[in-house]
Tab-separated table of C-alpha atoms and ligand atoms in Angstrom:
chain	number	residue	atom	x	y	z
A	90	MET	CA	-91.680	-42.851	-113.763
A	91	LYS	CA	-90.183	-46.204	-113.730
A	92	PHE	CA	-89.995	-49.001	-116.259
A	93	PHE	CA	-91.295	-52.285	-115.787
A	94	VAL	CA	-91.913	-54.716	-118.826
A	95	ASP	CA	-94.814	-56.775	-118.829
A	96	THR	CA	-94.340	-59.894	-120.072
A	97	ALA	CA	-92.737	-63.046	-119.360
A	98	ASP	CA	-90.874	-64.283	-122.406
A	99	ILE	CA	-87.043	-64.631	-120.709
A	100	LYS	CA	-85.540	-63.486	-124.341
A	101	ASP	CA	-87.650	-60.094	-124.212
A	102	ILE	CA	-86.605	-59.593	-120.505
A	103	THR	CA	-82.982	-60.218	-120.872
A	104	ASP	CA	-82.605	-58.279	-124.230
A	105	LEU	CA	-84.407	-55.454	-122.808
A	106	ALA	CA	-82.218	-55.653	-119.223
A	107	GLU	CA	-79.245	-54.698	-120.914
A	108	THR	CA	-80.293	-51.196	-121.582
A	109	GLY	CA	-80.956	-50.769	-118.207
A	110	MET	CA	-84.147	-49.344	-118.678
A	111	VAL	CA	-86.451	-52.212	-116.919
A	112	ASP	CA	-87.011	-51.477	-113.376
A	113	GLY	CA	-89.234	-54.616	-112.775
A	114	VAL	CA	-91.359	-56.527	-114.402
A	115	THR	CA	-94.539	-57.768	-114.378
A	116	THR	CA	-96.702	-61.276	-115.475
A	117	ASN	CA	-100.186	-62.668	-115.370
A	118	PRO	CA	-101.451	-65.807	-115.853
A	119	SER	CA	-102.288	-65.229	-119.940
A	120	LEU	CA	-98.302	-64.147	-120.468
A	121	VAL	CA	-97.110	-66.920	-118.391
A	122	ALA	CA	-99.615	-69.497	-120.734
A	123	LYS	CA	-98.017	-67.734	-123.785
A	124	THR	CA	-94.374	-68.748	-123.067
A	125	GLY	CA	-95.583	-72.894	-122.440
A	126	ALA	CA	-93.234	-72.842	-119.405
A	127	ASN	CA	-93.673	-73.973	-116.071
A	128	PHE	CA	-94.484	-71.133	-113.963
A	129	PHE	CA	-92.233	-71.483	-111.220
A	130	ASP	CA	-89.151	-71.628	-113.860
A	131	VAL	CA	-90.417	-68.702	-115.279
A	132	LEU	CA	-90.364	-66.573	-112.426
A	133	LYS	CA	-87.103	-67.701	-111.259
A	134	ASP	CA	-85.250	-66.902	-114.722
A	135	ILE	CA	-86.873	-63.253	-114.449
A	136	CYS	CA	-86.157	-62.771	-110.717
A	137	ALA	CA	-82.054	-64.198	-111.907
A	138	ILE	CA	-82.545	-61.345	-114.416
A	139	VAL	CA	-84.400	-58.064	-112.774
A	140	SER	CA	-83.390	-57.077	-109.190
A	141	GLY	CA	-86.811	-55.279	-109.149
A	142	PRO	CA	-90.010	-56.204	-108.153
A	143	VAL	CA	-91.320	-59.013	-110.131
A	144	SER	CA	-95.010	-59.903	-109.940
A	145	ALA	CA	-96.331	-63.225	-109.598
A	146	GLU	CA	-100.533	-63.114	-110.033
A	147	VAL	CA	-102.137	-65.888	-107.528
A	148	THR	CA	-104.702	-68.042	-109.263
A	149	ALA	CA	-106.718	-68.928	-106.067
A	150	THR	CA	-109.859	-66.717	-105.281
A	151	ASP	CA	-110.444	-66.958	-101.642
A	152	SER	CA	-108.099	-65.233	-99.595
A	153	ASP	CA	-106.398	-68.418	-97.891
A	154	GLY	CA	-105.857	-69.775	-101.103
A	155	MET	CA	-104.167	-66.712	-102.241
A	156	LEU	CA	-102.186	-66.616	-98.677
A	157	ARG	CA	-100.803	-70.272	-99.866
A	158	GLU	CA	-99.983	-69.485	-102.826
A	159	ALA	CA	-98.079	-66.167	-102.009
A	160	ASP	CA	-96.391	-68.074	-99.584
A	161	LYS	CA	-95.214	-70.535	-102.416
A	162	LEU	CA	-94.574	-67.622	-105.113
A	163	THR	CA	-92.833	-65.231	-102.161
A	164	ALA	CA	-90.037	-68.268	-101.790
A	165	ILE	CA	-88.825	-67.806	-105.004
A	166	ALA	CA	-87.006	-64.474	-104.492
A	167	ASP	CA	-86.964	-61.334	-102.425
A	168	ASN	CA	-88.277	-59.470	-105.029
A	169	ILE	CA	-91.046	-61.525	-105.854
A	170	THR	CA	-94.339	-59.041	-105.683
A	171	ILE	CA	-97.815	-60.719	-105.261
A	172	LYS	CA	-100.451	-59.547	-107.763
A	173	VAL	CA	-104.433	-60.085	-106.496
A	174	PRO	CA	-107.632	-59.243	-108.479
A	175	LEU	CA	-109.679	-56.528	-107.073
A	176	THR	CA	-111.899	-58.424	-104.907
A	177	TRP	CA	-112.916	-58.353	-101.877
A	178	ASP	CA	-111.007	-61.399	-101.068
A	179	GLY	CA	-107.701	-59.867	-103.382
A	180	LEU	CA	-107.580	-56.890	-100.737
A	181	LYS	CA	-107.812	-58.905	-97.531
A	182	THR	CA	-105.290	-60.688	-98.730
A	183	CYS	CA	-103.229	-57.511	-99.473
A	184	LYS	CA	-103.853	-56.065	-96.216
A	185	LYS	CA	-102.383	-59.461	-94.573
A	186	LEU	CA	-99.235	-59.674	-96.814
A	187	THR	CA	-98.491	-55.942	-96.615
A	188	SER	CA	-98.693	-55.723	-92.973
A	189	GLN	CA	-95.866	-58.867	-93.433
A	190	ASP	CA	-93.573	-56.557	-95.662
A	191	VAL	CA	-94.547	-58.351	-98.681
A	192	MET	CA	-94.642	-56.209	-102.134
A	193	VAL	CA	-98.674	-56.447	-103.088
A	194	ASN	CA	-99.930	-55.329	-106.814
A	195	VAL	CA	-103.650	-54.985	-106.905
A	196	THR	CA	-104.654	-55.713	-110.518
A	197	LEU	CA	-107.686	-55.432	-112.637
A	198	CYS	CA	-108.617	-51.953	-111.321
A	199	PHE	CA	-110.801	-49.806	-113.832
A	200	SER	CA	-112.112	-47.245	-111.763
A	201	ALA	CA	-110.730	-44.551	-108.977
A	202	ASN	CA	-112.875	-45.963	-106.586
A	203	GLN	CA	-111.252	-49.446	-106.902
A	204	ALA	CA	-108.131	-47.837	-106.630
A	205	LEU	CA	-108.547	-46.141	-103.018
A	206	LEU	CA	-109.523	-49.777	-101.966
A	207	ALA	CA	-106.789	-50.869	-102.742
A	208	ALA	CA	-104.855	-48.225	-101.374
A	209	LYS	CA	-106.444	-48.341	-98.240
A	210	ALA	CA	-105.659	-52.311	-98.049
A	211	GLY	CA	-102.039	-51.180	-98.158
A	212	ALA	CA	-100.925	-51.631	-101.933
A	213	THR	CA	-97.620	-51.469	-102.846
A	214	PHE	CA	-98.973	-50.885	-106.212
A	215	ILE	CA	-102.493	-50.338	-108.017
A	216	SER	CA	-102.465	-51.544	-111.391
A	217	PRO	CA	-105.067	-49.662	-113.733
A	218	PHE	CA	-105.436	-51.506	-117.182
A	219	ILE	CA	-106.162	-48.550	-119.351
A	220	GLY	CA	-105.741	-50.325	-122.775
A	221	ARG	CA	-108.889	-52.668	-121.743
A	222	LEU	CA	-110.990	-49.001	-121.199
A	223	ASP	CA	-109.840	-47.460	-124.489
A	224	ASP	CA	-110.870	-50.934	-126.082
A	225	LEU	CA	-114.638	-50.033	-124.746
A	226	ALA	CA	-114.334	-46.321	-126.253
A	227	LEU	CA	-113.540	-45.398	-122.485
A	228	ASP	CA	-110.954	-42.960	-121.672
A	229	GLY	CA	-107.791	-45.163	-119.840
A	230	MET	CA	-105.858	-42.264	-119.051
A	231	GLN	CA	-108.403	-40.178	-117.683
A	232	LEU	CA	-108.712	-42.977	-114.700
A	233	ILE	CA	-104.880	-42.544	-114.344
A	234	GLN	CA	-105.647	-38.661	-113.958
A	235	GLU	CA	-107.974	-39.467	-111.480
A	236	ILE	CA	-106.229	-41.696	-109.456
A	237	ARG	CA	-103.694	-39.313	-109.429
A	238	GLN	CA	-105.523	-36.806	-108.004
A	239	VAL	CA	-107.355	-38.779	-105.519
A	240	TYR	CA	-103.789	-40.353	-103.970
A	241	ASP	CA	-102.079	-36.870	-103.865
A	242	ASN	CA	-105.258	-35.837	-101.592
A	243	TYR	CA	-103.608	-37.871	-98.473
A	244	ASP	CA	-99.856	-38.081	-97.777
A	245	ALA	CA	-100.807	-41.334	-96.051
A	246	ILE	CA	-100.966	-42.981	-99.265
A	247	GLU	CA	-98.434	-44.733	-100.288
A	248	THR	CA	-99.477	-46.933	-103.027
A	249	GLU	CA	-97.863	-46.461	-106.628
A	250	ILE	CA	-99.782	-46.077	-109.678
A	251	LEU	CA	-98.548	-48.618	-111.958
A	252	VAL	CA	-99.895	-48.209	-115.624
A	253	ALA	CA	-101.189	-51.618	-116.900
A	254	SER	CA	-102.635	-52.420	-120.551
A	255	ILE	CA	-100.467	-50.145	-122.066
A	256	ARG	CA	-100.765	-49.966	-125.926
A	257	SER	CA	-98.891	-47.336	-127.887
A	258	ALA	CA	-96.120	-44.960	-127.082
A	259	ASN	CA	-98.330	-42.191	-126.258
A	260	HIS	CA	-99.496	-44.309	-123.670
A	261	VAL	CA	-96.050	-44.304	-122.057
A	262	LYS	CA	-95.909	-40.552	-122.539
A	263	ASP	CA	-99.186	-39.193	-121.595
A	264	SER	CA	-98.576	-41.730	-118.019
A	265	ALA	CA	-95.422	-39.568	-117.306
A	266	LEU	CA	-97.190	-36.323	-118.303
A	267	ILE	CA	-99.812	-36.994	-115.277
A	268	GLY	CA	-96.740	-38.414	-113.127
A	269	ALA	CA	-97.730	-42.122	-112.694
A	270	ASP	CA	-94.958	-44.028	-110.487
A	271	VAL	CA	-94.710	-46.697	-112.958
A	272	ALA	CA	-95.462	-47.657	-116.210
A	273	THR	CA	-95.518	-51.413	-117.131
A	274	ILE	CA	-94.693	-51.674	-121.065
A	275	PRO	CA	-95.015	-54.433	-123.415
A	276	PRO	CA	-91.791	-55.256	-125.272
A	277	ASN	CA	-92.371	-53.539	-128.563
A	278	VAL	CA	-94.060	-50.419	-127.114
A	279	LEU	CA	-90.787	-50.117	-125.175
A	280	ARG	CA	-88.719	-50.871	-127.694
A	281	GLY	CA	-90.325	-48.400	-129.804
A	282	LEU	CA	-90.071	-45.304	-127.195
A	283	ILE	CA	-86.693	-44.278	-128.860
A	284	ASN	CA	-87.613	-44.252	-132.361
A	285	HIS	CA	-87.868	-40.646	-134.157
A	286	ALA	CA	-87.270	-40.330	-137.802
A	287	LEU	CA	-85.132	-37.132	-137.324
A	288	THR	CA	-82.931	-38.594	-135.067
A	289	ASP	CA	-82.393	-41.465	-137.653
A	290	LYS	CA	-81.965	-38.727	-140.566
A	291	GLY	CA	-79.476	-36.690	-138.542
A	292	LEU	CA	-77.157	-39.852	-137.640
A	293	ALA	CA	-77.325	-40.262	-141.046
A	294	ALA	CA	-76.373	-37.206	-142.183
A	295	PHE	CA	-73.379	-36.686	-139.462
A	296	LEU	CA	-72.178	-39.889	-140.460
A	297	ALA	CA	-72.066	-38.790	-143.854
A	298	ASP	CA	-70.120	-35.859	-143.202
A	299	TRP	CA	-67.869	-37.187	-141.026
A	300	GLU	CA	-66.804	-39.601	-143.724
A	301	LYS	CA	-66.037	-36.850	-145.679
A	302	THR	CA	-63.253	-35.581	-143.802
A	303	GLY	CA	-61.434	-39.058	-143.910
A	304	GLN	CA	-60.578	-38.554	-140.008
A	305	SER	CA	-60.830	-41.117	-137.595
A	306	ILE	CA	-61.119	-40.732	-133.657
A	307	LEU	CA	-59.246	-43.996	-132.945
A	308	SER	CA	-56.351	-43.140	-134.965
B	1144	G3P	O1	-100.163	-56.057	-116.788
B	1144	G3P	C1	-101.578	-56.324	-117.424
B	1144	G3P	C2	-101.422	-56.005	-119.187
B	1144	G3P	O2	-100.401	-57.309	-119.370
B	1144	G3P	C3	-102.696	-56.232	-119.741
B	1144	G3P	O3	-102.875	-55.962	-120.895
B	1144	G3P	O4	-102.996	-55.725	-123.294
B	1144	G3P	O5	-103.970	-57.569	-122.067
B	1144	G3P	O6	-104.556	-55.404	-121.827
B	1144	G3P	P1	-103.885	-56.116	-122.014
């Protein structure tokens, strides 16, 4: 499963890219607003750090406007992926852009039917938001399972399932168990994936025992 980092924070992206775990980045208007920085500057900076897909969301709601915005955004770098909302205008835009070999991420997906529509529109990625479903006491992971099953029924579907609105390490694990293609993960959750008390305890014991030998590997 590919790991994208779900943030527009350059410091976090730089830091996490150094781990070698970052295959791409997703941003949205809320994440960009949080940085207080210029959208184009942020995207340029991210694309200079990460060579994989970098999602940049349009803000127009009509297809012509989305296409005009997409033109400006794709000019930033080759790895810009245009993010469109799951509306009829978004799907129309998706169809046009992907037929021109522009990568498209269809966002704000909350049902398997919506995911099917996005696949029919040729989406590169579909972004089901699992955390927001869980917030309503619905089952976000069940949606990922359904989309996986639907997509696997048809060889012609190449759309990748990009699990979004991830809130916990268990969301990442469950996405991988289901066979999602990508998880876009908030920086704090990505950092937390490595944590295990037994790893820390085991390492401390190894180092303490090594100390007792009085040896050094380098001398
Ligand atoms: O990639 C979409 C994601 O950022 C939404 O997450 O936590 O706002 O539901 P959240």
